Tab-separated table of C-alpha atoms and ligand atoms in Angstrom:
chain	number	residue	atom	x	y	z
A	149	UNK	CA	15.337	-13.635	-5.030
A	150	UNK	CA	13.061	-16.984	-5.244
A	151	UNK	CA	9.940	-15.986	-5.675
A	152	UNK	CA	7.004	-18.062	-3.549
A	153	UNK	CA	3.852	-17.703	-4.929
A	154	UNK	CA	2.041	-19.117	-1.129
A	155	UNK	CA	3.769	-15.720	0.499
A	156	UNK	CA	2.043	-13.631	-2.591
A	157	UNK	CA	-1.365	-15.183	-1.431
A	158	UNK	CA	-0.695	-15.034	2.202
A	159	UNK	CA	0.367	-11.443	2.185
A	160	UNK	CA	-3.134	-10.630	0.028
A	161	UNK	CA	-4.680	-12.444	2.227
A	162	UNK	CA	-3.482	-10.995	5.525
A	163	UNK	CA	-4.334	-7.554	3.718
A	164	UNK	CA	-7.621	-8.511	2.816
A	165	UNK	CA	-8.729	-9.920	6.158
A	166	UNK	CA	-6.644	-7.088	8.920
A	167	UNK	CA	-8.457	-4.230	6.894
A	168	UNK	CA	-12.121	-5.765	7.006
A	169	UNK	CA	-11.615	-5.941	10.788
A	170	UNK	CA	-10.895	-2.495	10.458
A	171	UNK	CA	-13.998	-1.719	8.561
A	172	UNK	CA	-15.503	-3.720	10.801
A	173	UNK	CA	-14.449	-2.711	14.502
A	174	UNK	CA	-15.077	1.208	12.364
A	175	UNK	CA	-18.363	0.806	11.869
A	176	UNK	CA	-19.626	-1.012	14.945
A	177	UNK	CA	-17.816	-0.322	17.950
A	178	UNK	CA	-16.036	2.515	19.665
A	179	UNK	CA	-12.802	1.165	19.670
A	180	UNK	CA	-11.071	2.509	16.970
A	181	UNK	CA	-11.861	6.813	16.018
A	182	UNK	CA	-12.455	8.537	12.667
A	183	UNK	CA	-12.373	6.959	9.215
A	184	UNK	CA	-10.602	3.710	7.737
A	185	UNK	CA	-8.992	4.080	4.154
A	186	UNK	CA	-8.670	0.552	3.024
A	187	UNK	CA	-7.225	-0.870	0.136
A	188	UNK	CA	-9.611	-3.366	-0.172
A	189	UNK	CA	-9.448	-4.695	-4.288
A	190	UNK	CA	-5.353	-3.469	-4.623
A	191	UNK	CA	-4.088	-5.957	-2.348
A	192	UNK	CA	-1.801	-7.800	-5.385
A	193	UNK	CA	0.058	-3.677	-5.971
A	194	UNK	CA	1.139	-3.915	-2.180
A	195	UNK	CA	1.929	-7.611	-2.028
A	196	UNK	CA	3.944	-7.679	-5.236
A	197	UNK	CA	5.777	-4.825	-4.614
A	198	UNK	CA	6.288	-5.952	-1.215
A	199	UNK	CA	8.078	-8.645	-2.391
A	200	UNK	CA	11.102	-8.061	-4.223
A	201	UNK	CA	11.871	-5.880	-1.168
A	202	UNK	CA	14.814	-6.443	1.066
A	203	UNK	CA	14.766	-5.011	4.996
A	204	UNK	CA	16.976	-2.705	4.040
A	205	UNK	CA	14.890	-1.182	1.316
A	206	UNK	CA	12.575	1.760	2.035
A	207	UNK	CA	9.022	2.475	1.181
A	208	UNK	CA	7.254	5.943	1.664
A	209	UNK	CA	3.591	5.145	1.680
A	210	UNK	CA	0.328	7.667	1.476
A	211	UNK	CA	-3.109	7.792	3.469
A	212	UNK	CA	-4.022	3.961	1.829
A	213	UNK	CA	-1.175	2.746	3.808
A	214	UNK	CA	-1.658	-1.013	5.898
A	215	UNK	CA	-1.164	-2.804	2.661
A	216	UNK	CA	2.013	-0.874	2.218
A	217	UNK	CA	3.076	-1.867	5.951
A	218	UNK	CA	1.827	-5.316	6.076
A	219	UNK	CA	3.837	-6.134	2.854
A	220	UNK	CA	6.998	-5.030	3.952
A	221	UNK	CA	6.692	-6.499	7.269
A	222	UNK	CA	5.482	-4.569	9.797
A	223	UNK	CA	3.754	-6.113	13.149
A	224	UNK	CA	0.309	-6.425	12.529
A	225	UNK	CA	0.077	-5.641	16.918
A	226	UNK	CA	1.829	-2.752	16.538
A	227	UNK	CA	-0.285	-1.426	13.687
A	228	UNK	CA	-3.558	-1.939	14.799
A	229	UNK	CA	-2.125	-0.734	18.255
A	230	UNK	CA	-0.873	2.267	16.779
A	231	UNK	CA	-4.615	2.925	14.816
A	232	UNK	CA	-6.125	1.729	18.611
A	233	UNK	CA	-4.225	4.767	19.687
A	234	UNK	CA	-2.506	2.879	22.194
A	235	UNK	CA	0.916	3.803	23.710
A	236	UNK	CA	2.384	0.102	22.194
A	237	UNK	CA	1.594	1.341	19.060
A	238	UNK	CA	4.694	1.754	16.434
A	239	UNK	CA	4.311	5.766	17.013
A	240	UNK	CA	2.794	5.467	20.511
A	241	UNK	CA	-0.578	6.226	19.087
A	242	UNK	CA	0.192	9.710	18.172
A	243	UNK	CA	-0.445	8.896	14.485
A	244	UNK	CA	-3.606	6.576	14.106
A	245	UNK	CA	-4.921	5.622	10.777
A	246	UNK	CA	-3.131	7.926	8.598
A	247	UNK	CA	0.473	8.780	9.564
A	248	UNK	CA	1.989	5.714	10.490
A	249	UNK	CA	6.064	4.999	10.233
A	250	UNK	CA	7.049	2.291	10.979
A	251	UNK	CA	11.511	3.145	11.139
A	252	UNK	CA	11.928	-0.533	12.541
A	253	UNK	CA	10.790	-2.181	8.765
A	254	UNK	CA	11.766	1.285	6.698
A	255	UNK	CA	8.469	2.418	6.434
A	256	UNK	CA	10.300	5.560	6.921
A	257	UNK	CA	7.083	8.058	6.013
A	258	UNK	CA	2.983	7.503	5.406
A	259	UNK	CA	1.733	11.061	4.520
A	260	UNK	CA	-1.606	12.268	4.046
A	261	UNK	CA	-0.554	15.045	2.151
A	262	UNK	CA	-1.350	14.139	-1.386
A	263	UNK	CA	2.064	14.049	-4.197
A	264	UNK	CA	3.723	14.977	-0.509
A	265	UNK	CA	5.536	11.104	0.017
A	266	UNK	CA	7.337	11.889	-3.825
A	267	UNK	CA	9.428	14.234	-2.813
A	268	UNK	CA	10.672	12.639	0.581
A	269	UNK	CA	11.059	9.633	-1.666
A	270	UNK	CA	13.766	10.919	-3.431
A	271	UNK	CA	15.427	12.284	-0.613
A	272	UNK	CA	15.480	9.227	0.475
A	273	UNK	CA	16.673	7.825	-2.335
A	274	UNK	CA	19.578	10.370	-2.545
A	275	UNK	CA	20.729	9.527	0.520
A	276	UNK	CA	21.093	6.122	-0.200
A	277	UNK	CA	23.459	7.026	-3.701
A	278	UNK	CA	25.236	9.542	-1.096
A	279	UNK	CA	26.119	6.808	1.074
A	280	UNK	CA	26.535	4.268	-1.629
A	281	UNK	CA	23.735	1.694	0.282
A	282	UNK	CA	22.554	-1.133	-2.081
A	283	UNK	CA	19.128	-0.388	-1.631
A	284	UNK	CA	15.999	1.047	-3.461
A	285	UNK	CA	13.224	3.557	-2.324
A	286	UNK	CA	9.500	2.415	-3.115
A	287	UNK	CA	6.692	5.455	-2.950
A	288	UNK	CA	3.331	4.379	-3.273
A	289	UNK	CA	0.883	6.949	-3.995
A	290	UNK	CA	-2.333	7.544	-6.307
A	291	UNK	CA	-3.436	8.501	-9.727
A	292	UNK	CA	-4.549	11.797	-8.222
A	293	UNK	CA	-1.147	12.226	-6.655
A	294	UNK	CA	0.280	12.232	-10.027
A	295	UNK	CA	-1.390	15.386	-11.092
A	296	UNK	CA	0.473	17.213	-8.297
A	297	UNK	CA	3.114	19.219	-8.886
A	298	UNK	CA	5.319	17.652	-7.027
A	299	UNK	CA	5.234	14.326	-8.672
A	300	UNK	CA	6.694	15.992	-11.385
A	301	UNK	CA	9.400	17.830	-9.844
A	302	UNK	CA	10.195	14.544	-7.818
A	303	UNK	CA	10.403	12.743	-10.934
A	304	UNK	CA	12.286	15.168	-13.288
A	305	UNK	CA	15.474	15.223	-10.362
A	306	UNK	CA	15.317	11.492	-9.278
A	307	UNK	CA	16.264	10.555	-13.561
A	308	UNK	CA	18.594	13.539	-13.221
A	309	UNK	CA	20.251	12.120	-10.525
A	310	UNK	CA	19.783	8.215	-11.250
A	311	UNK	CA	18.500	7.475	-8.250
A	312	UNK	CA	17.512	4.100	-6.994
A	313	UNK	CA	13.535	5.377	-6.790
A	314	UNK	CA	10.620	3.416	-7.954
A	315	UNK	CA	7.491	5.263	-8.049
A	316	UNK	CA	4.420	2.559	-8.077
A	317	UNK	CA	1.298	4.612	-9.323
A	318	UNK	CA	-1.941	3.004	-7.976
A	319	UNK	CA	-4.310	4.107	-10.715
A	320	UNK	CA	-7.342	2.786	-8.423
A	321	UNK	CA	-10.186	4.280	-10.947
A	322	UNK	CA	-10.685	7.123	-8.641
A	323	UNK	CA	-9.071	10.048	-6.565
A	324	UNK	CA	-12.135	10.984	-3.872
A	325	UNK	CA	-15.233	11.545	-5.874
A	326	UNK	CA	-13.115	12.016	-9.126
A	327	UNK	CA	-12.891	9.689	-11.831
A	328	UNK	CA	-9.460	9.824	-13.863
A	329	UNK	CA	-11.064	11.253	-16.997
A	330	UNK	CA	-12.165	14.158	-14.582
A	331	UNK	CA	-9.147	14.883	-13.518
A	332	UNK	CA	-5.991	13.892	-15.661
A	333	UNK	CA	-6.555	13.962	-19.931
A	334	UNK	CA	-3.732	11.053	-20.243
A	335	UNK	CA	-5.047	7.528	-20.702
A	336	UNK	CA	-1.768	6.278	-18.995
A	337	UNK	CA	0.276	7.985	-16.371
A	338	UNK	CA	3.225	6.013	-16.871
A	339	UNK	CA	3.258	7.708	-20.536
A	340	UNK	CA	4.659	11.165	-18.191
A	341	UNK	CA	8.070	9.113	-17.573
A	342	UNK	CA	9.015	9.886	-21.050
A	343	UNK	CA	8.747	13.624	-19.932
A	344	UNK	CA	11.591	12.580	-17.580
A	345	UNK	CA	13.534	10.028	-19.724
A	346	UNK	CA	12.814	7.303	-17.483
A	347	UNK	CA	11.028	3.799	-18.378
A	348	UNK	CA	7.336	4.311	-17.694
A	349	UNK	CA	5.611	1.243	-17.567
A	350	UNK	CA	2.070	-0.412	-17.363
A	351	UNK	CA	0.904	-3.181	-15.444
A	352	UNK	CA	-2.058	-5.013	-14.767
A	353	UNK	CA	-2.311	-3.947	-10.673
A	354	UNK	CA	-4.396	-6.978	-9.473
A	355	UNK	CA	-2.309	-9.553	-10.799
A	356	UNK	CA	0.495	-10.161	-8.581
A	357	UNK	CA	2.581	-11.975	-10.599
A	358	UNK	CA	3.018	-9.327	-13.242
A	359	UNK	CA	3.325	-6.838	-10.254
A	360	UNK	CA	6.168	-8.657	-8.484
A	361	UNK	CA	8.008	-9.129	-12.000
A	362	UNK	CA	7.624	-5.523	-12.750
A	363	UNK	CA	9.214	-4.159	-9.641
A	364	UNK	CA	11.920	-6.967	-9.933
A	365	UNK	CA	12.833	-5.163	-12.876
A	366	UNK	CA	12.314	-2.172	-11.598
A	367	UNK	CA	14.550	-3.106	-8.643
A	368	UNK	CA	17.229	-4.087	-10.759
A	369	UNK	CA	17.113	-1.310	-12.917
A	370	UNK	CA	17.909	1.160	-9.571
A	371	UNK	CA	20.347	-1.202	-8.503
A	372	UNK	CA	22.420	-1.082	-11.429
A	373	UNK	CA	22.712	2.749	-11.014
A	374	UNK	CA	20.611	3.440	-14.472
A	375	UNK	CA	17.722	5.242	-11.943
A	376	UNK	CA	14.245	5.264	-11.545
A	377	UNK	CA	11.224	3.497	-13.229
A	378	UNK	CA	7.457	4.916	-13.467
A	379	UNK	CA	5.569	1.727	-12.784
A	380	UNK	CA	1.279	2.332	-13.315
A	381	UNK	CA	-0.662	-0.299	-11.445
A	382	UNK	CA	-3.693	-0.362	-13.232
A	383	UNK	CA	-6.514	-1.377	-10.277
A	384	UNK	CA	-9.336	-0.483	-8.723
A	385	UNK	CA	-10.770	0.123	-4.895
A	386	UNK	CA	-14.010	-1.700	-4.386
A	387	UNK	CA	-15.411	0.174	-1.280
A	388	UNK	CA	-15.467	4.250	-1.115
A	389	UNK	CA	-12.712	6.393	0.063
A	390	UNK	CA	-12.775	5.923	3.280
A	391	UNK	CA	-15.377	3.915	5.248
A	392	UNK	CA	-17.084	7.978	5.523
A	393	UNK	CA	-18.270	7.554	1.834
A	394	UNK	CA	-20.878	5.908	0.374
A	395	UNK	CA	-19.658	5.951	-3.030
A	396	UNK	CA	-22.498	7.168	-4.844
A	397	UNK	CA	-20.490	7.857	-7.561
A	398	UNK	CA	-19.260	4.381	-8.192
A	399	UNK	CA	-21.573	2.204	-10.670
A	400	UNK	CA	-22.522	-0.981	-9.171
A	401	UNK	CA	-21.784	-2.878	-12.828
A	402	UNK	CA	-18.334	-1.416	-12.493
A	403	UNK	CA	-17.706	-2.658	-8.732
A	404	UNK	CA	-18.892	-6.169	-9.710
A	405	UNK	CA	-16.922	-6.405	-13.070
A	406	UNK	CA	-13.942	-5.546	-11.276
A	407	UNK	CA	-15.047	-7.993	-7.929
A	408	UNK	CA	-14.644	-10.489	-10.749
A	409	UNK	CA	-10.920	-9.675	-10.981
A	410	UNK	CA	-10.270	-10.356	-7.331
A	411	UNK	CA	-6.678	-10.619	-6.993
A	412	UNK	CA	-6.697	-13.187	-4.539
A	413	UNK	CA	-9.196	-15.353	-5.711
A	414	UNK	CA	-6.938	-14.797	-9.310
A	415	UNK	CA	-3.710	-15.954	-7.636
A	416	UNK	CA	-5.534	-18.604	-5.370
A	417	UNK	CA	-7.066	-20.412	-9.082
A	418	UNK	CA	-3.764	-20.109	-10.670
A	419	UNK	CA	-2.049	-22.309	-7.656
A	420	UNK	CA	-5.030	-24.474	-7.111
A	421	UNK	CA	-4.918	-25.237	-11.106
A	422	UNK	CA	-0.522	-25.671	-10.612
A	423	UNK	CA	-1.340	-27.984	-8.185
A	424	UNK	CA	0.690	-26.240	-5.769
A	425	UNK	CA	-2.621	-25.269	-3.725
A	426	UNK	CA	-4.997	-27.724	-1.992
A	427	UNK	CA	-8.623	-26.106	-0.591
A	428	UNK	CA	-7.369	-27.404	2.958
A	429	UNK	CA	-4.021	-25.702	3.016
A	430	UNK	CA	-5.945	-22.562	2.026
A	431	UNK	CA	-8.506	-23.269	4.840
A	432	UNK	CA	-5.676	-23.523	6.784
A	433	UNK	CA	-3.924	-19.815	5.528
A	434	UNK	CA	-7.174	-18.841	6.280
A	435	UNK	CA	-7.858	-19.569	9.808
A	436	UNK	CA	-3.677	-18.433	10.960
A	437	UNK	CA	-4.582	-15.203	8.978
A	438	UNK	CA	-7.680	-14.718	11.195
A	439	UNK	CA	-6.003	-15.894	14.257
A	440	UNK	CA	-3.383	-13.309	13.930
A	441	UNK	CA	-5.742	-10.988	13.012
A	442	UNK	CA	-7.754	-11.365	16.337
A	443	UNK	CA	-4.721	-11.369	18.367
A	444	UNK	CA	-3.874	-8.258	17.260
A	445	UNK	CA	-7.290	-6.490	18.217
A	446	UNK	CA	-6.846	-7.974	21.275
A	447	UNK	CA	-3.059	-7.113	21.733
A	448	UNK	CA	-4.222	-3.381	21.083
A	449	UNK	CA	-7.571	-3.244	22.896
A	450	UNK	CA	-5.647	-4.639	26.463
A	451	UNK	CA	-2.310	-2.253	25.502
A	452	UNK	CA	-2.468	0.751	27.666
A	453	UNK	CA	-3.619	4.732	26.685
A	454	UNK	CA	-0.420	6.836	26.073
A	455	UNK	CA	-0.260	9.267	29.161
A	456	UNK	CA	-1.154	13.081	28.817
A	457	UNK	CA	2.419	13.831	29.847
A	458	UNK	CA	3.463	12.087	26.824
A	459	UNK	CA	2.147	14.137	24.773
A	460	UNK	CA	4.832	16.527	23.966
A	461	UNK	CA	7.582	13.557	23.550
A	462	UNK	CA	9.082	12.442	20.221
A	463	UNK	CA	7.495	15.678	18.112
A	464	UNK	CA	9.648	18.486	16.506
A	465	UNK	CA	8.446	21.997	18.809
B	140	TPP	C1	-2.533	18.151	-1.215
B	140	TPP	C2	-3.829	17.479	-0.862
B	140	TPP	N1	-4.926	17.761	-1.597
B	140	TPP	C3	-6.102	17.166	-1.300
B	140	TPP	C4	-6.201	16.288	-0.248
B	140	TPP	C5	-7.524	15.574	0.072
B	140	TPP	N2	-7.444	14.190	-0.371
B	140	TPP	C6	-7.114	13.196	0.470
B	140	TPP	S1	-7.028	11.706	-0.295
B	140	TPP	C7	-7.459	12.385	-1.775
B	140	TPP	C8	-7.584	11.513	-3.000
B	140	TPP	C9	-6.263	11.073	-3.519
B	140	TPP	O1	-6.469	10.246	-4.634
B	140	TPP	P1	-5.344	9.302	-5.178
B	140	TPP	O2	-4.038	10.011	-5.176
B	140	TPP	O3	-5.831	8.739	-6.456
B	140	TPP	O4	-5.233	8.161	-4.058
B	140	TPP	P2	-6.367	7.123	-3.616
B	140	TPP	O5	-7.157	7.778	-2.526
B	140	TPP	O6	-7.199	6.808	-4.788
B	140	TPP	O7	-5.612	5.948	-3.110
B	140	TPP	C10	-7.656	13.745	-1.668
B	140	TPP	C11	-8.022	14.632	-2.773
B	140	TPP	C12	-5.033	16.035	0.509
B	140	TPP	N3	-5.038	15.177	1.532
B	140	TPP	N4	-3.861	16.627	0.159
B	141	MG	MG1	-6.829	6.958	-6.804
């Protein structure tokens, strides 16, 4: 697969700028219900991973999920229809925010349900080996979600089995209020794999180069049959939560030092510097990204209101 670094910045970018409109249309209008968890900082984990991923590859993603989406891509209309509430939304707006699947790209599962997407992972995984598919499983999912106990199940049977699974850790600094040294005594997560005799690798999560060479690897490595790899994104969120928190908790110096590692604005001086960047075609990235962006808030503010009769249709009874 040739990699193009433009698509790494563009998918950041489109990241970046749909989830401050989310934030945005959150916090001061009644469009859109309840809270926004953004990923706002971890753009490069999405985007890299996003990348070495074929259509036919599957992703299960977790409550921090448009990056996840966007990256392997899903319509950015049908998204923010979908977190609208609207009946053109990719589950007829019967999900919102959090529970989004989107079958059409094989975003086949976003649960809120923390360590829950591991598990259906590596079903899903199985089920490719069953049927002898050539493609991989990605789960996304959190440094708190590794202290479940189902990450550790998951991860014992997917090495078992050598299953095509890779399990990208977002190590984000935080799960809710929690720092990592409050709740987990390991210094890296990806040092668990060894539990399960699988690689366990990490990687700095906000550059995207690194990221998208890891999960090449990664890739490979499932689609050679030798099984899964425990990849830890090291990153960070910059905002709370959700857009409900006001990270108290979070020291200012800390949000700034790690502002300074942007990974867009690290990507976007590496390919100015290459020369393969000019500040106008950037402008220009810019402005499409924002164009899009505002067609699909108004795509999913015109789209109609599923109808109450509807609301027993497409859910297991
Ligand atoms: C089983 C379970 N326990 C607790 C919660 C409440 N909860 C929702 S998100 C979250 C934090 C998860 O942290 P992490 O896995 O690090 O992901 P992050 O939010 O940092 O992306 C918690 C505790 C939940 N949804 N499910
Ligand atoms: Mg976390």
């Amino acid at each position: 697969m040739h990699l193009n670094k433009l698509n790494l910045l563009r998918s950041m970018l489109q990241i970046r700028r749909f989830e401050e409109k989310l934030e945005q249309l959150s916090r001061e209008t009644e469009k859109i219900y309840g809270m926004m968890i953004v990923s706002t900082g971890q753009e490069a984990v999405a985007s890299g991973v996003g990348a070495v991923l074929d259509p036919a590859d599957v992703i299960i993603s977790n409550h921090r999920s448009h990056g996840h989406l966007l990256a392997k891509g899903a319509d950015p209309k049908l998204i923010m229809a979908e977190i609208f509430g609207k009946a053109t939304g990719y589950n007829k707006g019967k999900s919102g925010t959090l529970h989004i699947a989107a079958p059409e790209v094989n975003v086949l599962c976003t649960t809120t349900v923390v360590g829950g997407g591991i598990p259906i992972a590596v079903g899903t995984a199985f089920a490719s080996h069953y049927k002898q598919q050539k493609n991989v499983t990605v789960c996304f999912f959190g440094d708190g979600a590794s202290d479940e106990g189902s990450f550790h199940e998951a991860l014992n049977l997917a090495s078992l089995w050598n299953l095509p699974v890779i399990f990208a850790c977002e190590n984000n600094v935080y799960s809710g209020a929690q720092r990592v040294e409050e709740h987990s005594k390991v210094k890296n997560f990806a040092d668990r794999a060894i539990a399960y005799g699988m690689p366990g690798i990490v990687v700095d999560g906000n550059n995207v180069l690194e990221v998208y060479q890891s999960a090449m690897k990664a890739k490979e490595r499932c689609l050679s049959g030798e099984g899964p790899t425990l990849i830890e994104y090291k990153t960070y969120r910059w905002g709370g939560h959700s857009t409900h928190d006001q990270q108290s908790y979070q020291p200012q110096e800390e949000i700034e030092l790690w502002k300074k590692l942007c990974p867009i604005e690290q990507l976007k001086a590496t390919l100015i510097k290459e020369g393969v960047l000019g500040q106008e075609q950037y402008q220009q990235m810019e402005n499409e990204i924002k164009q899009a962006v505002e067609e699909a808030v108004k795509f999913a503010d015109e789209s109609p209101w599923p109808q109450p009769e509807d609301a027993m249709e497409d859910i297991y009874i």
